[in-house]
PDB file of C-alpha atoms in Angstrom:
ATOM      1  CA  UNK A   1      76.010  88.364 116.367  1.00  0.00           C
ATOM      2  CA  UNK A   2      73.654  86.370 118.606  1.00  0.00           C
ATOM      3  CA  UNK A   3      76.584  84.849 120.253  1.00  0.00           C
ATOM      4  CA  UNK A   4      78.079  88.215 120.829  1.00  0.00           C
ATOM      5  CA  UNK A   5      74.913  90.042 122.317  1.00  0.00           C
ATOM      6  CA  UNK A   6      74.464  86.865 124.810  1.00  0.00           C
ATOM      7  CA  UNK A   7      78.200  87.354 125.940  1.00  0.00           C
ATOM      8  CA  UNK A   8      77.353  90.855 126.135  1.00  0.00           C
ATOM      9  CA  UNK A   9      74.770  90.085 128.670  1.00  0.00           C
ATOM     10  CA  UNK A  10      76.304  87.207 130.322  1.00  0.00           C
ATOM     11  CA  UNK A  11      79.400  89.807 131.459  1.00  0.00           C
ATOM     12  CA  UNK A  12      76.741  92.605 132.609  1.00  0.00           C
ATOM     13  CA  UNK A  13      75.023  89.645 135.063  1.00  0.00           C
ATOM     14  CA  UNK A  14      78.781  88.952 135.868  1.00  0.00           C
ATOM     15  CA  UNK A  15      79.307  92.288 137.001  1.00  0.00           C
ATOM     16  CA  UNK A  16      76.087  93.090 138.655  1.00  0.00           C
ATOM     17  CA  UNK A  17      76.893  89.680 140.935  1.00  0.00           C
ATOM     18  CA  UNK A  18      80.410  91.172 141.554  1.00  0.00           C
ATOM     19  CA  UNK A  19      79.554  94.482 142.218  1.00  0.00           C
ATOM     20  CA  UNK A  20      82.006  95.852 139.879  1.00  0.00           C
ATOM     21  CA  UNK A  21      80.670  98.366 137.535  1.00  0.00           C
ATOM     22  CA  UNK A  22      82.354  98.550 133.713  1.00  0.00           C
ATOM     23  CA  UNK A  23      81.877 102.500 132.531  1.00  0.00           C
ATOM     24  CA  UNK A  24      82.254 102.605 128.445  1.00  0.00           C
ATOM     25  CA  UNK A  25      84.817 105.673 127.350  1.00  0.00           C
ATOM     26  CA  UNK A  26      84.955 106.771 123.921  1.00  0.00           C
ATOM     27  CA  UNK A  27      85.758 104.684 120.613  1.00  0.00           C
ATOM     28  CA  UNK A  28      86.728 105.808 117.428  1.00  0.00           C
ATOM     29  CA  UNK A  29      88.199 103.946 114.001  1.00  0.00           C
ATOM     30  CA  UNK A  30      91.308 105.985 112.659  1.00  0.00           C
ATOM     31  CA  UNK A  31      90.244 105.595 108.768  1.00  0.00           C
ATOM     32  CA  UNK A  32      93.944 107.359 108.188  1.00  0.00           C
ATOM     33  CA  UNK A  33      95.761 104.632 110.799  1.00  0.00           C
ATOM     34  CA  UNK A  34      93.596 101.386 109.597  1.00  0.00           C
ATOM     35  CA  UNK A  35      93.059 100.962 113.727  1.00  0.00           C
ATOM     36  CA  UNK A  36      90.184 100.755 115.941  1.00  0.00           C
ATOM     37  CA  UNK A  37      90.883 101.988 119.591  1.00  0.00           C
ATOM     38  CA  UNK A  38      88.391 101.331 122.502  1.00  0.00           C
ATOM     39  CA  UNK A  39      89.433 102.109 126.388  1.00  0.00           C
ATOM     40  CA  UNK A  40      87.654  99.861 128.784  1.00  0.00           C
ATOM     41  CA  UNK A  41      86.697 100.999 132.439  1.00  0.00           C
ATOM     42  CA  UNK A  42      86.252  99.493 135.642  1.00  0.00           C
ATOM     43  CA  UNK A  43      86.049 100.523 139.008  1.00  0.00           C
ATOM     44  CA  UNK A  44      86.384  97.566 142.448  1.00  0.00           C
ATOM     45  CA  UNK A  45      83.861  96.134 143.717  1.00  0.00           C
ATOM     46  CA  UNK A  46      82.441  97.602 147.159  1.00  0.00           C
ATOM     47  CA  UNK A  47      84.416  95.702 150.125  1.00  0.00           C
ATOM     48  CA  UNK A  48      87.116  95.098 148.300  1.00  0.00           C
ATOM     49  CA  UNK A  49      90.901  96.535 148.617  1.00  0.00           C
ATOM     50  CA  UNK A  50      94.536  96.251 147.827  1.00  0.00           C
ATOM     51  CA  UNK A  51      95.481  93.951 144.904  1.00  0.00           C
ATOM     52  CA  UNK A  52      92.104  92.007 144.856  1.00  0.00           C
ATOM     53  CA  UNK A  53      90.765  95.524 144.533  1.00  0.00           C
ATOM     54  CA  UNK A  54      92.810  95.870 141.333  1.00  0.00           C
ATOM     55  CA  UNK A  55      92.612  92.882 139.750  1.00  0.00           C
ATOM     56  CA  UNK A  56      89.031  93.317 140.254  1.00  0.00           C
ATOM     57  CA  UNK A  57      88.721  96.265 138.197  1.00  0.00           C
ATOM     58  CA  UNK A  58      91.550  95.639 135.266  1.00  0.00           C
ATOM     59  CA  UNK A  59      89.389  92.486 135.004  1.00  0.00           C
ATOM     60  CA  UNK A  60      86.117  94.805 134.752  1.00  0.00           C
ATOM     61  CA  UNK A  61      87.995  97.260 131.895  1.00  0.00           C
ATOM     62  CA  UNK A  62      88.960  94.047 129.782  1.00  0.00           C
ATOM     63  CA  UNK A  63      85.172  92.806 129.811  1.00  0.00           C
ATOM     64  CA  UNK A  64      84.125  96.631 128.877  1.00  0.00           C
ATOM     65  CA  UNK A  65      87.203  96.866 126.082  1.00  0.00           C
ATOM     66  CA  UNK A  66      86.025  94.049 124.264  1.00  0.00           C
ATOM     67  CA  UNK A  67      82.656  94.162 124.357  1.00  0.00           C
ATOM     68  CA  UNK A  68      82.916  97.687 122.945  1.00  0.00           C
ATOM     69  CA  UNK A  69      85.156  96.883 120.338  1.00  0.00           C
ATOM     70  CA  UNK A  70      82.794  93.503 119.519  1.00  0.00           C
ATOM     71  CA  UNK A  71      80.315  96.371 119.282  1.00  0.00           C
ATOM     72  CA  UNK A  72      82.446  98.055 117.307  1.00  0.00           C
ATOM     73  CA  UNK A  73      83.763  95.644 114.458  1.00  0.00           C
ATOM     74  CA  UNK A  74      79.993  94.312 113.899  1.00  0.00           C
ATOM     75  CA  UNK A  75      79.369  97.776 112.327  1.00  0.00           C
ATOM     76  CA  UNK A  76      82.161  98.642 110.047  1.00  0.00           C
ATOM     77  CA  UNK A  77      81.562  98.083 106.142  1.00  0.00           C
ATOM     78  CA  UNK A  78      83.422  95.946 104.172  1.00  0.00           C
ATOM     79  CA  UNK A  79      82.355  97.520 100.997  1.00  0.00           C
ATOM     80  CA  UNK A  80      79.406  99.495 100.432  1.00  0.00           C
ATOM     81  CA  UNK A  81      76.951  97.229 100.789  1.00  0.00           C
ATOM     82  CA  UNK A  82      78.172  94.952 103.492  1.00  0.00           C
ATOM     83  CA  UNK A  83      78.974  95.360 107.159  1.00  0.00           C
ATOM     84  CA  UNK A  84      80.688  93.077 109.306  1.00  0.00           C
ATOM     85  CA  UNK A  85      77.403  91.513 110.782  1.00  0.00           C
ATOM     86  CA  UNK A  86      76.005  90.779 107.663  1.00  0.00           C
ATOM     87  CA  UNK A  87      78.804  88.505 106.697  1.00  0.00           C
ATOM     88  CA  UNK A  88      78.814  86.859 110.305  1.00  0.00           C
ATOM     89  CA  UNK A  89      75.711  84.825 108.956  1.00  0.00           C
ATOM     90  CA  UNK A  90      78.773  83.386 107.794  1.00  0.00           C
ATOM     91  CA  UNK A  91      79.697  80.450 110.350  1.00  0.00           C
ATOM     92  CA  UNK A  92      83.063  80.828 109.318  1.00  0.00           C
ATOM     93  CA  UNK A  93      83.417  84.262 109.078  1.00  0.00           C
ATOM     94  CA  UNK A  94      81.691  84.503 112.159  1.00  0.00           C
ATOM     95  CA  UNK A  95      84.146  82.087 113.562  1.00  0.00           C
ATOM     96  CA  UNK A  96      87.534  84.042 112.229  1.00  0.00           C
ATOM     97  CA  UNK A  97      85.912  87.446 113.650  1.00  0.00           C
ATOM     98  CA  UNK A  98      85.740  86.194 117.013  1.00  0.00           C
ATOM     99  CA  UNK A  99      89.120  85.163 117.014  1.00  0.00           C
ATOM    100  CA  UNK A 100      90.667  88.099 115.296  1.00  0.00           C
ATOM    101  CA  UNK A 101      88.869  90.475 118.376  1.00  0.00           C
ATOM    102  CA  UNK A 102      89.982  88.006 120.810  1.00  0.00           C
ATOM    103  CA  UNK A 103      93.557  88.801 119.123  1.00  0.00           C
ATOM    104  CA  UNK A 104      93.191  92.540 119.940  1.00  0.00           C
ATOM    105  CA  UNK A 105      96.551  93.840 121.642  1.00  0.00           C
ATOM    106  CA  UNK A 106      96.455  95.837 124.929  1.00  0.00           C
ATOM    107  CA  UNK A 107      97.993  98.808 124.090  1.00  0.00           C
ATOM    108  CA  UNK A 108      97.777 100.658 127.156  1.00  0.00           C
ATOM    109  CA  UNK A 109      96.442 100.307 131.071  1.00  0.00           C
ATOM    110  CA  UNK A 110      97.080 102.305 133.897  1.00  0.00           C
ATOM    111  CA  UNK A 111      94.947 103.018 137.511  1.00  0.00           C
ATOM    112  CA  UNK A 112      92.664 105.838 137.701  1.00  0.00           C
ATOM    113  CA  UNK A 113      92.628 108.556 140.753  1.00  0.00           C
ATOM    114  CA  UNK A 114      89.598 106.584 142.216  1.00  0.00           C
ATOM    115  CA  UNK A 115      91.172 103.208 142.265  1.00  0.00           C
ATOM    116  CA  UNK A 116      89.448 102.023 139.089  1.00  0.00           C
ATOM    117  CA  UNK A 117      91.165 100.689 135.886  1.00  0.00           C
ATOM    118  CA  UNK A 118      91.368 101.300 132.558  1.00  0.00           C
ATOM    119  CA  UNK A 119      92.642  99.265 129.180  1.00  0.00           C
ATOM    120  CA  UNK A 120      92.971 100.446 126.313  1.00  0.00           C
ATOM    121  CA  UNK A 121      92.892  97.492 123.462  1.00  0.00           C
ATOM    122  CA  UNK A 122      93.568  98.246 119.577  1.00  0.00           C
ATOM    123  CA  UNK A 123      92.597  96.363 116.186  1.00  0.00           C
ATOM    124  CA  UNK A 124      94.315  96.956 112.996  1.00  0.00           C
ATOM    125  CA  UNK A 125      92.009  96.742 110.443  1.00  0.00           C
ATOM    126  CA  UNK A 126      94.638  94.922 107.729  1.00  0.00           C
ATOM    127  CA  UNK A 127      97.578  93.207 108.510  1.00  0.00           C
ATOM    128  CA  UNK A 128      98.645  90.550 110.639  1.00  0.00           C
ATOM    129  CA  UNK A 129      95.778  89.570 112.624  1.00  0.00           C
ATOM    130  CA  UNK A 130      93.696  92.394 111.487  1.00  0.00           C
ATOM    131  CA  UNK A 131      89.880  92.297 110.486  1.00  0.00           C
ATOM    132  CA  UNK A 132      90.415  92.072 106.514  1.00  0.00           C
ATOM    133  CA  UNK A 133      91.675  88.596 107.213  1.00  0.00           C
ATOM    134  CA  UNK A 134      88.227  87.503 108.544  1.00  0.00           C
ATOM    135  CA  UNK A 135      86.105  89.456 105.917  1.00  0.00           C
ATOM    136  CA  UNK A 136      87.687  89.816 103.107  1.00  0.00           C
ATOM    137  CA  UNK A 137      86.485  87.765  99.886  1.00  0.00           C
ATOM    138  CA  UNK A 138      89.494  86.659  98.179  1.00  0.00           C
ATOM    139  CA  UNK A 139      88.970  87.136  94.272  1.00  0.00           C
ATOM    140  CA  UNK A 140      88.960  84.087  92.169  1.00  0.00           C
ATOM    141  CA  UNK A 141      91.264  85.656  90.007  1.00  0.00           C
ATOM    142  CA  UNK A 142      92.736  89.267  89.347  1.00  0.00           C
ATOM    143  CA  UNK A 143      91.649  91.235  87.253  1.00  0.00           C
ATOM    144  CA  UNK A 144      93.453  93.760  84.648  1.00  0.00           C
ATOM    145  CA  UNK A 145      92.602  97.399  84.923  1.00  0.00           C
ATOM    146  CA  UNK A 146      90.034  98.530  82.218  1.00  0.00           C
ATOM    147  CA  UNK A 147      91.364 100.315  79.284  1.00  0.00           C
ATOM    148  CA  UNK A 148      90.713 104.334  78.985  1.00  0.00           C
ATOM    149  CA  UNK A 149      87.326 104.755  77.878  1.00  0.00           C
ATOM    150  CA  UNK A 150      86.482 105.641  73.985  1.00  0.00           C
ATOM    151  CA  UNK A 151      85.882 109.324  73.550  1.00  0.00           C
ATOM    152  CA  UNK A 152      82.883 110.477  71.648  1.00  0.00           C
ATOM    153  CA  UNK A 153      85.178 113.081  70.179  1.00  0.00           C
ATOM    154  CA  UNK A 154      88.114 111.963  68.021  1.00  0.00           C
ATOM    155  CA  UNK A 155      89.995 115.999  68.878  1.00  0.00           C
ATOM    156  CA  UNK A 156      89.980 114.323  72.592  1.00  0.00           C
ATOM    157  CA  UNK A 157      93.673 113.328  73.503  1.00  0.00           C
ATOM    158  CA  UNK A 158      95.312 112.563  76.648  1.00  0.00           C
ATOM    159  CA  UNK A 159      99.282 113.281  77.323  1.00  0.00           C
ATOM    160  CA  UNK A 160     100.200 110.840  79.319  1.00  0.00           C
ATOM    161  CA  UNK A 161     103.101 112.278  81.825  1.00  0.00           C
ATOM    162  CA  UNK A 162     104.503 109.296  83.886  1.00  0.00           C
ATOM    163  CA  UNK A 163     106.032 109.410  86.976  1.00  0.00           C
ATOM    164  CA  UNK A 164     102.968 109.678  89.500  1.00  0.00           C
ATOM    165  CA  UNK A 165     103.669 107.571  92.754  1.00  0.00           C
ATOM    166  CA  UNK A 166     100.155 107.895  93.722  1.00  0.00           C
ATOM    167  CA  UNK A 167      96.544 109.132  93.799  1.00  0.00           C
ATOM    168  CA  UNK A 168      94.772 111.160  95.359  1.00  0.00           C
ATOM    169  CA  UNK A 169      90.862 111.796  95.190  1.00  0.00           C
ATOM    170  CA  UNK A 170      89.379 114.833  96.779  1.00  0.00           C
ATOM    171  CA  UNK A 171      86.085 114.604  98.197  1.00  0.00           C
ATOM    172  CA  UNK A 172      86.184 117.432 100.597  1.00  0.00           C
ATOM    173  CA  UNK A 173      84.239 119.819  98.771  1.00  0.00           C
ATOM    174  CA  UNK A 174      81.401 117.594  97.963  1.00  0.00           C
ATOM    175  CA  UNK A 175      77.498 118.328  99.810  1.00  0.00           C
ATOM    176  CA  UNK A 176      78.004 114.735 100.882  1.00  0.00           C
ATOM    177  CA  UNK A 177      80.542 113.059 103.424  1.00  0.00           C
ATOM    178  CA  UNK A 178      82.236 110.379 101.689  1.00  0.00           C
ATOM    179  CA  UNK A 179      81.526 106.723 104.328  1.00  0.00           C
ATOM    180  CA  UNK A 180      85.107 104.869 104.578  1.00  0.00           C
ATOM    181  CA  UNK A 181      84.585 101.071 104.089  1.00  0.00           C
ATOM    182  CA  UNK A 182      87.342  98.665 104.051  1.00  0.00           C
ATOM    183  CA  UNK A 183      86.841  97.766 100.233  1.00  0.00           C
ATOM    184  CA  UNK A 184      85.976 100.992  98.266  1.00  0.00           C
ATOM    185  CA  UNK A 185      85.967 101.625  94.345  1.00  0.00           C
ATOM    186  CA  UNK A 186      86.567 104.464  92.091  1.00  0.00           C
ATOM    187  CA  UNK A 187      83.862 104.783  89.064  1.00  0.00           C
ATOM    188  CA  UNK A 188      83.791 107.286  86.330  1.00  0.00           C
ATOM    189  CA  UNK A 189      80.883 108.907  85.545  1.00  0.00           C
ATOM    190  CA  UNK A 190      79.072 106.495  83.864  1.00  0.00           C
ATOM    191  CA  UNK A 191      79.395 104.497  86.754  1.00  0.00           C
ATOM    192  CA  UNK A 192      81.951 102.338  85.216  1.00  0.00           C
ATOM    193  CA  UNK A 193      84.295 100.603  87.609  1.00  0.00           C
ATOM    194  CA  UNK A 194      88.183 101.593  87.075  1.00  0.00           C
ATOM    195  CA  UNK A 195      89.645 100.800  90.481  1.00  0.00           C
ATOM    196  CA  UNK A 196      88.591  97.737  92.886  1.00  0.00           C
ATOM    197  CA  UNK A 197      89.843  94.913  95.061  1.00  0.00           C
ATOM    198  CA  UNK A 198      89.748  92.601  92.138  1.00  0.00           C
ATOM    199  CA  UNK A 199      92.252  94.615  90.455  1.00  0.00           C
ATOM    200  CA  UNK A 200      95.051  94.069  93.500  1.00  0.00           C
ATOM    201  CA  UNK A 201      96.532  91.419  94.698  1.00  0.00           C
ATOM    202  CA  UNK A 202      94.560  89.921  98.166  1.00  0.00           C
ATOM    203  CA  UNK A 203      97.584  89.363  99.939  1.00  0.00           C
ATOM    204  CA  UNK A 204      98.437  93.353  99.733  1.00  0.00           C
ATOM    205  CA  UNK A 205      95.134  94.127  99.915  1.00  0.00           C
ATOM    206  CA  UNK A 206      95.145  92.450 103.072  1.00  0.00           C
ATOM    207  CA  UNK A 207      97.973  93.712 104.445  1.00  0.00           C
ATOM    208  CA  UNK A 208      97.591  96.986 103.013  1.00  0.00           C
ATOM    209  CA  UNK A 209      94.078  97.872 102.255  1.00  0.00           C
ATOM    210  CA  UNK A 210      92.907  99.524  99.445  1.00  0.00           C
ATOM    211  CA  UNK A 211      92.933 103.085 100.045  1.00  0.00           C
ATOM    212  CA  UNK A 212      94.177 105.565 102.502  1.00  0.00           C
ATOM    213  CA  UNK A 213      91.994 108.326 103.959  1.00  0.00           C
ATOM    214  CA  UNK A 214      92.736 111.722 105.116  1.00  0.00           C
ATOM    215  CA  UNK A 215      92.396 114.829 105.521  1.00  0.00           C
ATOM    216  CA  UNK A 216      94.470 116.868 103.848  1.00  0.00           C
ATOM    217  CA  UNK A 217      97.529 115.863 101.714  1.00  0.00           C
ATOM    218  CA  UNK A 218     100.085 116.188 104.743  1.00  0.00           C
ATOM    219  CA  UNK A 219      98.836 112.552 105.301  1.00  0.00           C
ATOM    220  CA  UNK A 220      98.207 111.421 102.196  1.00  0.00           C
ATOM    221  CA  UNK A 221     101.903 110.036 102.309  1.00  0.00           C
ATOM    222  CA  UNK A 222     100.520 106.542 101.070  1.00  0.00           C
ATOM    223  CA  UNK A 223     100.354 108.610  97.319  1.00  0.00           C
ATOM    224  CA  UNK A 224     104.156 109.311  97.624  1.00  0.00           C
ATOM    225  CA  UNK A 225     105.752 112.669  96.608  1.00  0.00           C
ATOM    226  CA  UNK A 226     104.272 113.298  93.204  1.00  0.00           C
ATOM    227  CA  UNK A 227     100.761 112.061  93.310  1.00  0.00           C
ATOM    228  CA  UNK A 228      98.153 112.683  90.568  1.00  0.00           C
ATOM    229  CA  UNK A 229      95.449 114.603  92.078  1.00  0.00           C
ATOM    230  CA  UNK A 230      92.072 114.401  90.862  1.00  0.00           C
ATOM    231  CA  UNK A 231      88.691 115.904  92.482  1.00  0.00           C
ATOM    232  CA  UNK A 232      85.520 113.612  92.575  1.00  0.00           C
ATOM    233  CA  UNK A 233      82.389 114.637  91.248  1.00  0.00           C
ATOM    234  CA  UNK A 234      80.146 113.202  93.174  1.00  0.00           C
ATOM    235  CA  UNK A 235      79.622 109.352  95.655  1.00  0.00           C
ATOM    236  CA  UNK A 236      77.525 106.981  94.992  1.00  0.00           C
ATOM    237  CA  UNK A 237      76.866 103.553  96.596  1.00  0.00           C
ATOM    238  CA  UNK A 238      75.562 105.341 100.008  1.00  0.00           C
ATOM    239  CA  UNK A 239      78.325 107.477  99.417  1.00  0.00           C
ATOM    240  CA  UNK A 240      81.081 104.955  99.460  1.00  0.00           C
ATOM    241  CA  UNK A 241      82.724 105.405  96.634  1.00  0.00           C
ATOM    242  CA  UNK A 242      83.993 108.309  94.932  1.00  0.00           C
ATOM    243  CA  UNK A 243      83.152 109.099  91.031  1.00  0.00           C
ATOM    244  CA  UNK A 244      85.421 110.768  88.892  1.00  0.00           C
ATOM    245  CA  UNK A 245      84.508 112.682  85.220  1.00  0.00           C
ATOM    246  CA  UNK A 246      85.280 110.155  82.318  1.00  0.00           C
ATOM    247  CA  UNK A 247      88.146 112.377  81.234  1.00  0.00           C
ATOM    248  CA  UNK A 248      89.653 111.973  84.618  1.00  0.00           C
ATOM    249  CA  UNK A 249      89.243 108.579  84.900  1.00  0.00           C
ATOM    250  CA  UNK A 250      90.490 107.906  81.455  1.00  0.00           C
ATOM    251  CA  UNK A 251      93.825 110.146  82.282  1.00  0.00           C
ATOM    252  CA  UNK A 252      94.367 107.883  85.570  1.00  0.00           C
ATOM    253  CA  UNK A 253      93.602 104.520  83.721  1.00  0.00           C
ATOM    254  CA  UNK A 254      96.314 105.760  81.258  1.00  0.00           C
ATOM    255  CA  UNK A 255      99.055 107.356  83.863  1.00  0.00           C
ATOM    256  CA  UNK A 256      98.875 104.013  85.584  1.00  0.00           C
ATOM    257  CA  UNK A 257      99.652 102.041  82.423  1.00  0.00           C
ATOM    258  CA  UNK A 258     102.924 103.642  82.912  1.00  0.00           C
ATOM    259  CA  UNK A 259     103.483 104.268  86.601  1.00  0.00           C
ATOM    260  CA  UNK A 260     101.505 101.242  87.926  1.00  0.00           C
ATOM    261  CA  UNK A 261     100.667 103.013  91.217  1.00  0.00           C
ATOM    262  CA  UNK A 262      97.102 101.371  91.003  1.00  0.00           C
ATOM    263  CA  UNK A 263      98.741  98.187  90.777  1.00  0.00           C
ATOM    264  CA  UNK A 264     100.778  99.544  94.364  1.00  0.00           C
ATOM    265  CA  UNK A 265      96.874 100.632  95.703  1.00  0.00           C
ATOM    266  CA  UNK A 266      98.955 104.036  96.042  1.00  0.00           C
ATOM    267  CA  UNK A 267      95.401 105.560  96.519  1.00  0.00           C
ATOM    268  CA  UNK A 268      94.160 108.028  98.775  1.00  0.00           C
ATOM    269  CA  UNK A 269      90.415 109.782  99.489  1.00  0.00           C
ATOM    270  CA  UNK A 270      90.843 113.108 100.991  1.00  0.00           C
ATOM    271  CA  UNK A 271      87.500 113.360 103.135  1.00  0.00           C
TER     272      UNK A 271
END
């Protein structure tokens, strides 16, 4: 992080000695996409003109781009607890997160009506040359899906279906706003733990991530056509991670014994 606020300043002296001025637009993370987007802004430095003018500025947007999006990536969770600049005390972490922003594709540039530039830069979150592969722990083994939990009540049966291609957990209607992180878990309501990153394989989970979110089931594609849909009762974990009733978690623990779509990370929050 220290390294990134002293580049930080060592571009804003740059500019100020140019003369070119670097104008920040508006950033946003697409939880749904897995992306983050950042357009960088730059205008030419007074005196200048033509193609110097040009390069000038497009040179001014790519310092603003990626110092936003350095801004950017330092604050996003991992998992609950965890954001990006916490596990940069990491040397290497620190080390792969550099290079995965310096990765970040151009998407888009173009020359404004006043003769300054802009570039627009884009980081998946998972998949080749995302974020996950700089921050995310790779388990030391994986682990098997709990069983259903015991009901207190022997009358208590579940009728197990098959044939979900998904999940989907609705958090909409909750007082709280459910907080995306990169590595959330479902709990039941005894807080136990039915759904995690342990449980998938860390090459999909890479590539993949764990859940989808969206909001409303036109883009919950990632659950497929016949997802089981199940409402949350409440977040915990500064309101990372969704918690479902024991009976509900019990009934997807047991539909996923025979449709394996946990196993797929077929999961999606609706937020």
């Amino acid at each position: 992080m220290r390294n990134f606020k002293f580049l930080g300043m060592l571009l804003a002296a740059l500019l100020l000695l140019t003369g070119i001025r670097a104008e920040a637009a508006p950033n946003n993370i697409d939880w749904h996409k897995n992306v983050i987007t950042v357009t960088g802004m730059g205008v030419p430095a007074k005196g200048t003109s033509g193609a110097q003018a040009r390069i000038m500025a497009r040179r001014a947007a790519l310092v603003d781009a990626y110092r936003q999006l350095a801004e950017i990536v330092e604050g996003v969770y991992i998992d609950a607890e965890t954001t990006v600049t916490q596990a940069m005390a990491n040397d290497v972490v620190k080390a792969r997160v550099q290079g995965v922003i310096k990765g970040a594709q151009i998407i888009d540039e173009n020359i404004t009506s006043d003769g300054g530039y802009e570039v627009t830069v884009q980081l998946p979150l998972f998949g080749a040359g995302g974020l996950s592969e700089a921050v995310l722990e790779r388990p030391e083994r994986i682990e098997p899906f709990p069983p259903p939990k015991p009901s207190p009540s022997a009358t208590v049966t579940i009728t197990v279906r098959g044939g979900y291609t998904g999940l989907v957990i609705d958090c909409r209607h909750l007082r709280k706003h459910i907080n995306p992180v990169m590595s959330p878990v479902i709990k039941n309501a005894d807080h136990d733990k039915i759904y995690g990153y342990k449980n998938i394989d860390p090459d999909f989970v890479n590539e993949y991530g764990m859940v989808s979110y969206a909001r409303n089931m036109n883009e919950a594609e990632r659950a497929g056509t016949n997802p089981l849909i199940v409402t949350a009762i409440d977040l915990t974990d500064h309101n990372a991670n969704p918690i479902v009733s024991v009976k509900d978690a019990n009934l997807i623990l047991s539909e996923n014994e025979v449709s394996h779509f946990l196993d797929d990370a077929a999961v999606v929050f609706l937020y």
